[in-house]
PDB file of C-alpha atoms in Angstrom:
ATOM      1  CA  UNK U   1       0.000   0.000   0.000  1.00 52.00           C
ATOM      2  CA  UNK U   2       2.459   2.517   1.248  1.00 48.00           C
ATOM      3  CA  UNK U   3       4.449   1.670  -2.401  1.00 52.00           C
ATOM      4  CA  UNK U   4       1.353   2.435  -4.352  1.00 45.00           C
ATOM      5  CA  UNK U   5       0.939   5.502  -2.484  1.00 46.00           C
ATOM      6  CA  UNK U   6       4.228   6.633  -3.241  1.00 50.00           C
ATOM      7  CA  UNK U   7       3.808   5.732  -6.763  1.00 50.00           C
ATOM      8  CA  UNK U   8       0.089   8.176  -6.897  1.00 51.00           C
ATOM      9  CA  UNK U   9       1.959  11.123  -4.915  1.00 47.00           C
ATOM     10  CA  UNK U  10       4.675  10.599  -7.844  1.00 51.00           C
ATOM     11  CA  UNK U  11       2.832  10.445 -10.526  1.00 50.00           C
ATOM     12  CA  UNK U  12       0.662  13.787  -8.956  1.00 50.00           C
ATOM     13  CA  UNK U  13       3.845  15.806  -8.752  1.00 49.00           C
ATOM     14  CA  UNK U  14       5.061  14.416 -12.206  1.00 49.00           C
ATOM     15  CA  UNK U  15       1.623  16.042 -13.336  1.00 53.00           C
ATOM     16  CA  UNK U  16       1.789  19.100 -11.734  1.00 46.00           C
ATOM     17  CA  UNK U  17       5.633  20.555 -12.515  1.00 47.00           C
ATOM     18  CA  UNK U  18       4.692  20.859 -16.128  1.00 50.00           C
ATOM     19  CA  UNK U  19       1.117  22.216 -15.385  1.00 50.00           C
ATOM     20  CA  UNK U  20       2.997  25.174 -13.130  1.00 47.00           C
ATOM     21  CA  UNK U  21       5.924  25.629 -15.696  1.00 45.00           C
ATOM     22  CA  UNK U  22       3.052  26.152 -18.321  1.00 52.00           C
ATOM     23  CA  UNK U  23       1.219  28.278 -15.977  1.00 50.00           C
ATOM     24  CA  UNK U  24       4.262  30.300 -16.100  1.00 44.00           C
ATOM     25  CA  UNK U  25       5.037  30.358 -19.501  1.00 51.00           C
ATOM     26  CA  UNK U  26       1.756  31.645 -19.832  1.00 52.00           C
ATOM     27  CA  UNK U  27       2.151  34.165 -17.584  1.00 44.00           C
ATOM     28  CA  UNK U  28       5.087  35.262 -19.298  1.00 48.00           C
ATOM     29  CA  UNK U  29       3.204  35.773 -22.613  1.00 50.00           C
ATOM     30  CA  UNK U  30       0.365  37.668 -21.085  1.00 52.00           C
ATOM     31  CA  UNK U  31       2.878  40.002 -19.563  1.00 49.00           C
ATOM     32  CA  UNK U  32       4.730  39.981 -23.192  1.00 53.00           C
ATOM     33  CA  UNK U  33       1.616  40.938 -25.232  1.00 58.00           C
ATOM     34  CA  UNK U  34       0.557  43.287 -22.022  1.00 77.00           C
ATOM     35  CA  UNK U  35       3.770  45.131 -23.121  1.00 76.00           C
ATOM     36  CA  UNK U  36       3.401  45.171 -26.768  1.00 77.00           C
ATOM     37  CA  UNK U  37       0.013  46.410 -26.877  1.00 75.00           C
ATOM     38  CA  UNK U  38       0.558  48.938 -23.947  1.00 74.00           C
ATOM     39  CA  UNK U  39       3.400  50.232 -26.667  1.00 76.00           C
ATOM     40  CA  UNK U  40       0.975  50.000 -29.848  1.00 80.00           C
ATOM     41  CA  UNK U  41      -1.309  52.344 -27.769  1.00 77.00           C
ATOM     42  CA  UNK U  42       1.516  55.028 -26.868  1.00 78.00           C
ATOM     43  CA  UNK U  43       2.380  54.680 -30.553  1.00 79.00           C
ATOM     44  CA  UNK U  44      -1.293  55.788 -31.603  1.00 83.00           C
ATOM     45  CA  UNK U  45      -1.503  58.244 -29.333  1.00 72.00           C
ATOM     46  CA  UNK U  46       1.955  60.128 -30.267  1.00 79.00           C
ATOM     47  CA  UNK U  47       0.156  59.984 -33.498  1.00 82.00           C
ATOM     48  CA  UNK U  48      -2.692  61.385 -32.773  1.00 78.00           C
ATOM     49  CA  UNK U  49      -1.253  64.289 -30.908  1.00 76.00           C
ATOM     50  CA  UNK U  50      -0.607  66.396 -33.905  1.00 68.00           C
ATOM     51  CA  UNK U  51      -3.770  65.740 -35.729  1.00 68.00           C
ATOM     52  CA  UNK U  52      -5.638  66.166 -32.988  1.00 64.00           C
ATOM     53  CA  UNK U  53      -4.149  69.863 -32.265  1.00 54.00           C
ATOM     54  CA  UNK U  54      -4.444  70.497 -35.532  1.00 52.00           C
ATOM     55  CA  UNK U  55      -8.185  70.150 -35.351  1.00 51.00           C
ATOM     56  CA  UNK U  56      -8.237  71.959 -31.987  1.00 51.00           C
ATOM     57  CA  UNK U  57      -6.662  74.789 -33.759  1.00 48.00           C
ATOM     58  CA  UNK U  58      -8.351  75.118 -36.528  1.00 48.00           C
ATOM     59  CA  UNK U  59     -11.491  74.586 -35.054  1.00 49.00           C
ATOM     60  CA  UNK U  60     -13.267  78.232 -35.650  1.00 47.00           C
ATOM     61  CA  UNK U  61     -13.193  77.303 -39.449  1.00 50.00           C
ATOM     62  CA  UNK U  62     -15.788  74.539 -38.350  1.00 56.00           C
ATOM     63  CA  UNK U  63     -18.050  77.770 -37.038  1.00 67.00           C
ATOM     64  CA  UNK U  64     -21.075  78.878 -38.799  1.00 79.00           C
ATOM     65  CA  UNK U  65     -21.610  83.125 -39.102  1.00 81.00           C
ATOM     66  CA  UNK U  66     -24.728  82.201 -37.414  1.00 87.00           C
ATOM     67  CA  UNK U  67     -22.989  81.037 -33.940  1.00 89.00           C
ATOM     68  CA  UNK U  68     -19.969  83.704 -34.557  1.00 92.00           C
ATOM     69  CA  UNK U  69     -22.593  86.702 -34.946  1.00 92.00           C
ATOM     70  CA  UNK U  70     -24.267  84.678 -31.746  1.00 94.00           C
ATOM     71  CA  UNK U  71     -21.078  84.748 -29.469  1.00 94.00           C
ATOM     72  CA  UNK U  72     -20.425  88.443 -30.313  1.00 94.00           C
ATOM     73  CA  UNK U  73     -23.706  89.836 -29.395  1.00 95.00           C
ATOM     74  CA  UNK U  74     -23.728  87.472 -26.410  1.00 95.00           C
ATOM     75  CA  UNK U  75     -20.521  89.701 -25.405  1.00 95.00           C
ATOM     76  CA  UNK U  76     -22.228  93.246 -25.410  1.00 95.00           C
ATOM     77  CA  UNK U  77     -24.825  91.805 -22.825  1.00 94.00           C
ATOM     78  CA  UNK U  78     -21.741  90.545 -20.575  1.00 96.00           C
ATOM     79  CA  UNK U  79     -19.659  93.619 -21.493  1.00 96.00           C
ATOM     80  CA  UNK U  80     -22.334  95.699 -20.179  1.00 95.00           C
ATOM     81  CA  UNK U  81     -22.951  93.613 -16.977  1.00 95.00           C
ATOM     82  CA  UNK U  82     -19.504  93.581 -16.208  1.00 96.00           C
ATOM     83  CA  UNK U  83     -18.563  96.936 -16.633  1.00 96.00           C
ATOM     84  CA  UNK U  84     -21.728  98.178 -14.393  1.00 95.00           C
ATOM     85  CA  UNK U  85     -21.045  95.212 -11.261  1.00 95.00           C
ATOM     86  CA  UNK U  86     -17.344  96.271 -11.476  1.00 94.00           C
ATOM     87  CA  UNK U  87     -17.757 100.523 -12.230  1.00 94.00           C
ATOM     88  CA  UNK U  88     -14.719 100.241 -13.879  1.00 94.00           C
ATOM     89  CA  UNK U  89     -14.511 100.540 -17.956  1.00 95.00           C
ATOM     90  CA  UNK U  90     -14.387  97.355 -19.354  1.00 96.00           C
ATOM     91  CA  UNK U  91     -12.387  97.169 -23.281  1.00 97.00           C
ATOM     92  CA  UNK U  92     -13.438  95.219 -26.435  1.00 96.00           C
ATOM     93  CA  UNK U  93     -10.841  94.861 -28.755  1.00 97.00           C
ATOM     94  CA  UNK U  94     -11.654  93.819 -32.257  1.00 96.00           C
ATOM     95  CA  UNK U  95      -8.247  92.837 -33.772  1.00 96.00           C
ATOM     96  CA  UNK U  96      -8.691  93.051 -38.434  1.00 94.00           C
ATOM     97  CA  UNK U  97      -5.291  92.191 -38.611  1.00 94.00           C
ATOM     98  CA  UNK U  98      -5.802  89.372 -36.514  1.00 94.00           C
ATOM     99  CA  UNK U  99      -9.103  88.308 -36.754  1.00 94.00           C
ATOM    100  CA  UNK U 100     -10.089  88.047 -33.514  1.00 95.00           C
ATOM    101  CA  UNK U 101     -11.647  90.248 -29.872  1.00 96.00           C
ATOM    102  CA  UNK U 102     -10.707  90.397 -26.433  1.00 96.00           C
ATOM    103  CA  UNK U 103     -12.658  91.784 -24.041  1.00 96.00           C
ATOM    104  CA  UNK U 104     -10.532  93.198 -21.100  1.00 96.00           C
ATOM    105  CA  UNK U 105      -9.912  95.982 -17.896  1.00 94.00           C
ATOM    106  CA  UNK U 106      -6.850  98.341 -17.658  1.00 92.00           C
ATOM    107  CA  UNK U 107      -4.933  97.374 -14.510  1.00 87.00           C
ATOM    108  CA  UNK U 108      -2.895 100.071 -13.263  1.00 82.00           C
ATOM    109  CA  UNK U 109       0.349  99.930 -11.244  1.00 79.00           C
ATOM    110  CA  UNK U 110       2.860 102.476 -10.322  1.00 72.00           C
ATOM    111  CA  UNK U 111       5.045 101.486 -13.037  1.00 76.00           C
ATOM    112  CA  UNK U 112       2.758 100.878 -16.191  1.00 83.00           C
ATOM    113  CA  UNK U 113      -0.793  99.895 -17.502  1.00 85.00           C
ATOM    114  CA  UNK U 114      -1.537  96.664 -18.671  1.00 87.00           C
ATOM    115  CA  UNK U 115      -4.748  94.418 -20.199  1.00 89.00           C
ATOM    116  CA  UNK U 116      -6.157  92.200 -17.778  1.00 92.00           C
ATOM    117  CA  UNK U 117      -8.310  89.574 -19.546  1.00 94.00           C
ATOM    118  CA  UNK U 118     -12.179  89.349 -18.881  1.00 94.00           C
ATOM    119  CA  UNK U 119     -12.516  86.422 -21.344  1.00 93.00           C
ATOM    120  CA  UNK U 120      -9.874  84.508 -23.369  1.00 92.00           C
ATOM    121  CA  UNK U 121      -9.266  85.839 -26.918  1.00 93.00           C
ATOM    122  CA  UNK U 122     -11.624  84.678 -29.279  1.00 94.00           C
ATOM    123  CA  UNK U 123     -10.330  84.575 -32.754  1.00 93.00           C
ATOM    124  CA  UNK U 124     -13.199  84.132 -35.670  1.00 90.00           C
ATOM    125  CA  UNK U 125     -13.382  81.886 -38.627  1.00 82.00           C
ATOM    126  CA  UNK U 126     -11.804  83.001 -41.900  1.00 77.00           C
ATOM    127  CA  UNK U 127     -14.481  82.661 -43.747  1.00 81.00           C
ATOM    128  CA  UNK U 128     -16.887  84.659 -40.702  1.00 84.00           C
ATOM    129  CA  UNK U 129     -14.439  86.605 -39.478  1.00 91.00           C
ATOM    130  CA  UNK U 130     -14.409  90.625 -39.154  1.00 94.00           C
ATOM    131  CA  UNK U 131     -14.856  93.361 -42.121  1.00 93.00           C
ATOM    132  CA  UNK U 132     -15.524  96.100 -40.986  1.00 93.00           C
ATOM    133  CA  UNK U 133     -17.153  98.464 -37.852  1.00 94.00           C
ATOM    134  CA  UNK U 134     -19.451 101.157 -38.877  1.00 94.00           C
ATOM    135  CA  UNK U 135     -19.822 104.241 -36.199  1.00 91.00           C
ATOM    136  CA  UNK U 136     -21.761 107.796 -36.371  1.00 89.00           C
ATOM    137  CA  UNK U 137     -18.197 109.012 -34.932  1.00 86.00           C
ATOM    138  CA  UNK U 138     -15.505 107.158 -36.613  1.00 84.00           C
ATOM    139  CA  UNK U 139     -16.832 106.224 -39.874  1.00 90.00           C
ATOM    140  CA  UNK U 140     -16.145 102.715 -41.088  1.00 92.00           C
ATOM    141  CA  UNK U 141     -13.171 101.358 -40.172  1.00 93.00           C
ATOM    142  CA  UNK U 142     -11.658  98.051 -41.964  1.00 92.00           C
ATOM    143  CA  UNK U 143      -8.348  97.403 -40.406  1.00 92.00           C
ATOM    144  CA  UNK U 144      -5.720  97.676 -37.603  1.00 95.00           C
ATOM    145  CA  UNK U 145      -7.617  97.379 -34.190  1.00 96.00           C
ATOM    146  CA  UNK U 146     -11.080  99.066 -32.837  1.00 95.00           C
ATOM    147  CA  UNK U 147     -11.690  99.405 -28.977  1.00 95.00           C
ATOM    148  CA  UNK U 148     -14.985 100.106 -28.180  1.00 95.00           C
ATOM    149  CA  UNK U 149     -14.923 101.023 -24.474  1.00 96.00           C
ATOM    150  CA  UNK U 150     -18.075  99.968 -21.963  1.00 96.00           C
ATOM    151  CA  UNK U 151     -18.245 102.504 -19.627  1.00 96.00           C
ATOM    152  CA  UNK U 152     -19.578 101.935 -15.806  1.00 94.00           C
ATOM    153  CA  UNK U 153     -22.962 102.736 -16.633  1.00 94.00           C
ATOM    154  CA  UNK U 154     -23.223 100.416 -19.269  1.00 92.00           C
ATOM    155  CA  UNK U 155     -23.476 102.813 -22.013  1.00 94.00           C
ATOM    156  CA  UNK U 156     -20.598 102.393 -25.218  1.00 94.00           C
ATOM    157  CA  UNK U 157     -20.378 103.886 -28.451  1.00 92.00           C
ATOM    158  CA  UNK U 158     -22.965 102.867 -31.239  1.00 94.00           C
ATOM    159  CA  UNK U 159     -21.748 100.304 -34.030  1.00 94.00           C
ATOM    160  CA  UNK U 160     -22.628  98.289 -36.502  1.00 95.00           C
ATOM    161  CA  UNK U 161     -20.037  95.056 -36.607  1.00 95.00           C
ATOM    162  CA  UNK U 162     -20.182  93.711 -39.874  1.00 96.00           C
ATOM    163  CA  UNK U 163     -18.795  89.650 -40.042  1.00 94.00           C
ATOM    164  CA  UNK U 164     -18.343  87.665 -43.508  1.00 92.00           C
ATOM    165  CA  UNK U 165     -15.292  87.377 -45.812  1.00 86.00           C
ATOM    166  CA  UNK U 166     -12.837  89.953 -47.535  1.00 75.00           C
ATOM    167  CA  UNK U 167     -15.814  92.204 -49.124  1.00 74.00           C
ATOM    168  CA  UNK U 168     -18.864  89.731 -48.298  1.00 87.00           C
ATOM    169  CA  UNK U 169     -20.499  90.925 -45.243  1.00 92.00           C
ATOM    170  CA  UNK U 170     -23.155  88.079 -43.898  1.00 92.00           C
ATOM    171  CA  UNK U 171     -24.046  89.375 -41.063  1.00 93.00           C
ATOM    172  CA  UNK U 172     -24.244  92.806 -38.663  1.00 95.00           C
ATOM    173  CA  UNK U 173     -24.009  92.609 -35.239  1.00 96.00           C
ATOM    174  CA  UNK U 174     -25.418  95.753 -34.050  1.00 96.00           C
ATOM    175  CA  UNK U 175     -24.402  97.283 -30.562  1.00 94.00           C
ATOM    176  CA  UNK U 176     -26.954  99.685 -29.414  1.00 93.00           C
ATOM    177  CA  UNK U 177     -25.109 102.741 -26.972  1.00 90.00           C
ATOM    178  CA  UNK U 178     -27.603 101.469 -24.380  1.00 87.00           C
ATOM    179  CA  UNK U 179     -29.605  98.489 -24.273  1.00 87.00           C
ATOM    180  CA  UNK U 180     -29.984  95.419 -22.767  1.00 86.00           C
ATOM    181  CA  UNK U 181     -28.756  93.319 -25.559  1.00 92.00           C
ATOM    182  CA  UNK U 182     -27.416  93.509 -29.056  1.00 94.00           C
ATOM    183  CA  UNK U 183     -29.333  93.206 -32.499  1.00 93.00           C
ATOM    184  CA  UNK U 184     -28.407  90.238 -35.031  1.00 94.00           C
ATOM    185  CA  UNK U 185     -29.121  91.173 -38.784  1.00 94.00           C
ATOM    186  CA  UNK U 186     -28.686  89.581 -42.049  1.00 94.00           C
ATOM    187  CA  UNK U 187     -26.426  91.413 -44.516  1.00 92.00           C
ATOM    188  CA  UNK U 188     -25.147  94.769 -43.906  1.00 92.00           C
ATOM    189  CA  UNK U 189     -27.091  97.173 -41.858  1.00 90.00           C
ATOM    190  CA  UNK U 190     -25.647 100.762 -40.802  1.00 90.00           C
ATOM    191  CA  UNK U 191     -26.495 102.088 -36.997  1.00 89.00           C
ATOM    192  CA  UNK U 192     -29.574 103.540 -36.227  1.00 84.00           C
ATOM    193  CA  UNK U 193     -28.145 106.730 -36.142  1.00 81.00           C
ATOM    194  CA  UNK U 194     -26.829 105.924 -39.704  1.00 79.00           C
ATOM    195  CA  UNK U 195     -30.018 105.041 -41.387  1.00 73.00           C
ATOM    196  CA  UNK U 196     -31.483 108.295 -42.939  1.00 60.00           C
ATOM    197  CA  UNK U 197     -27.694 108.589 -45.297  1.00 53.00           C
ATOM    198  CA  UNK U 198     -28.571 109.355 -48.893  1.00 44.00           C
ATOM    199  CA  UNK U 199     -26.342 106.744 -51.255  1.00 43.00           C
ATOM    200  CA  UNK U 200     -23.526 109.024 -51.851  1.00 42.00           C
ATOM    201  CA  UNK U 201     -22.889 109.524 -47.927  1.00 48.00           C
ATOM    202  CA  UNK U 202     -22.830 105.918 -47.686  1.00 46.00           C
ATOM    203  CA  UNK U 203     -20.129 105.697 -50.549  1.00 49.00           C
ATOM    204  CA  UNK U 204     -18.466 108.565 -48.717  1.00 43.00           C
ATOM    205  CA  UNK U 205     -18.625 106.420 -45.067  1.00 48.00           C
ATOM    206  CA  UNK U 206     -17.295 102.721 -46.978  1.00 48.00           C
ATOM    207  CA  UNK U 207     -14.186 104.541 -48.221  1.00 47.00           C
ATOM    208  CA  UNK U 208     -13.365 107.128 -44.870  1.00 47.00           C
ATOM    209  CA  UNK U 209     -10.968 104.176 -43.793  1.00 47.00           C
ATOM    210  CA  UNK U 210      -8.647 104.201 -47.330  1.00 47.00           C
TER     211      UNK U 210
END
């Protein structure tokens, strides 16, 4: 009996040593292919690092005139709100060379005056970007930069913001001197204080900038 036992417990452990060898041969590969597709991944994703910026940045060429005209009469209403919780002047830059606005305070030190953000820059589609601003006091104005200033009672200068491409305007963006929003209009549209020009004033106010 105790020889037949001896011969089972053999024959067990005979069974078993390959078993755990395999067991860790297996392990071995699972840690191998672990590896290999932990590096495949890092590989895709190095890839997709540049493409993937390069969609981030060029994402306001995705934007419709609808939703740019949208987000710049959205920023009179907080321009105005701003400027009146703070009484300070709050700044909107519109940037032709550029294509883009900022809206921002003047923070004032002892040793010079810098812009201090409100809202990060917002720069506007090529193809919906700016044209041109249209005021009673400074004419129409097609390049270099515009800052339209909102004062601490919410008042700022009237303008018509015209967005489109080159010479195609698609849309106005109207800012009233005081209201409590802004106008969206198809097309171009002068300021209310604008609208009773005769033809030739008009050609006079599209070529004051040149």
């Amino acid at each position: 009996m105790a020889r037949l036992a001896e011969k089972e417990i053999n024959h067990t452990t005979a069974n078993l040593v390959p078993h755990c060898f395999s067991g860790v041969q297996n392990l071995k590969r699972r840690r191998g292919l672990t590896l290999i597709e932990l590096s495949i991944v890092l590989l895709i994703f190095v890839i997709l690092i540049p493409i993937l910026f390069s969609v981030a940045s060029n994402f306001s060429t995705l934007r419709s005139s609808e939703t740019e005209a949208d987000s710049l009469s959205k920023i009179y209403t907080f321009a105005r709100r701003a400027a009146i919780k703070s009484g300070e002047t709050v700044y909107l830059e519109l940037n032709f060379e550029e294509n883009y606005y900022l809206l921002y305070r003047l923070n004032r030190n002892d040793e010079e005056i810098e812009k201090k953000p409100i809202l990060d820059k917002h720069s506007l589609a090529s193809r919906n970007g700016l044209v041109a601003v249209v005021s009673p006091l400074g004419g129409r104005v097609n390049s270099g930069v515009v800052t339209l200033p909102f004062f601490f009672d919410g008042t700022t200068e009237e303008v018509s913001i015209y967005l489109g491409s080159d010479s195609i305007i698609d849309k106005t963006v109207y800012f009233p001197r005081f209201s409590v929003s802004a106008k969206v209009e198809n097309g171009e549209t002068l300021p209310e204080a604008l609208t009773g020009l005769e033809n030739q004033d008009m050609d006079f106010l599209k070529e004051s900038s040149n």
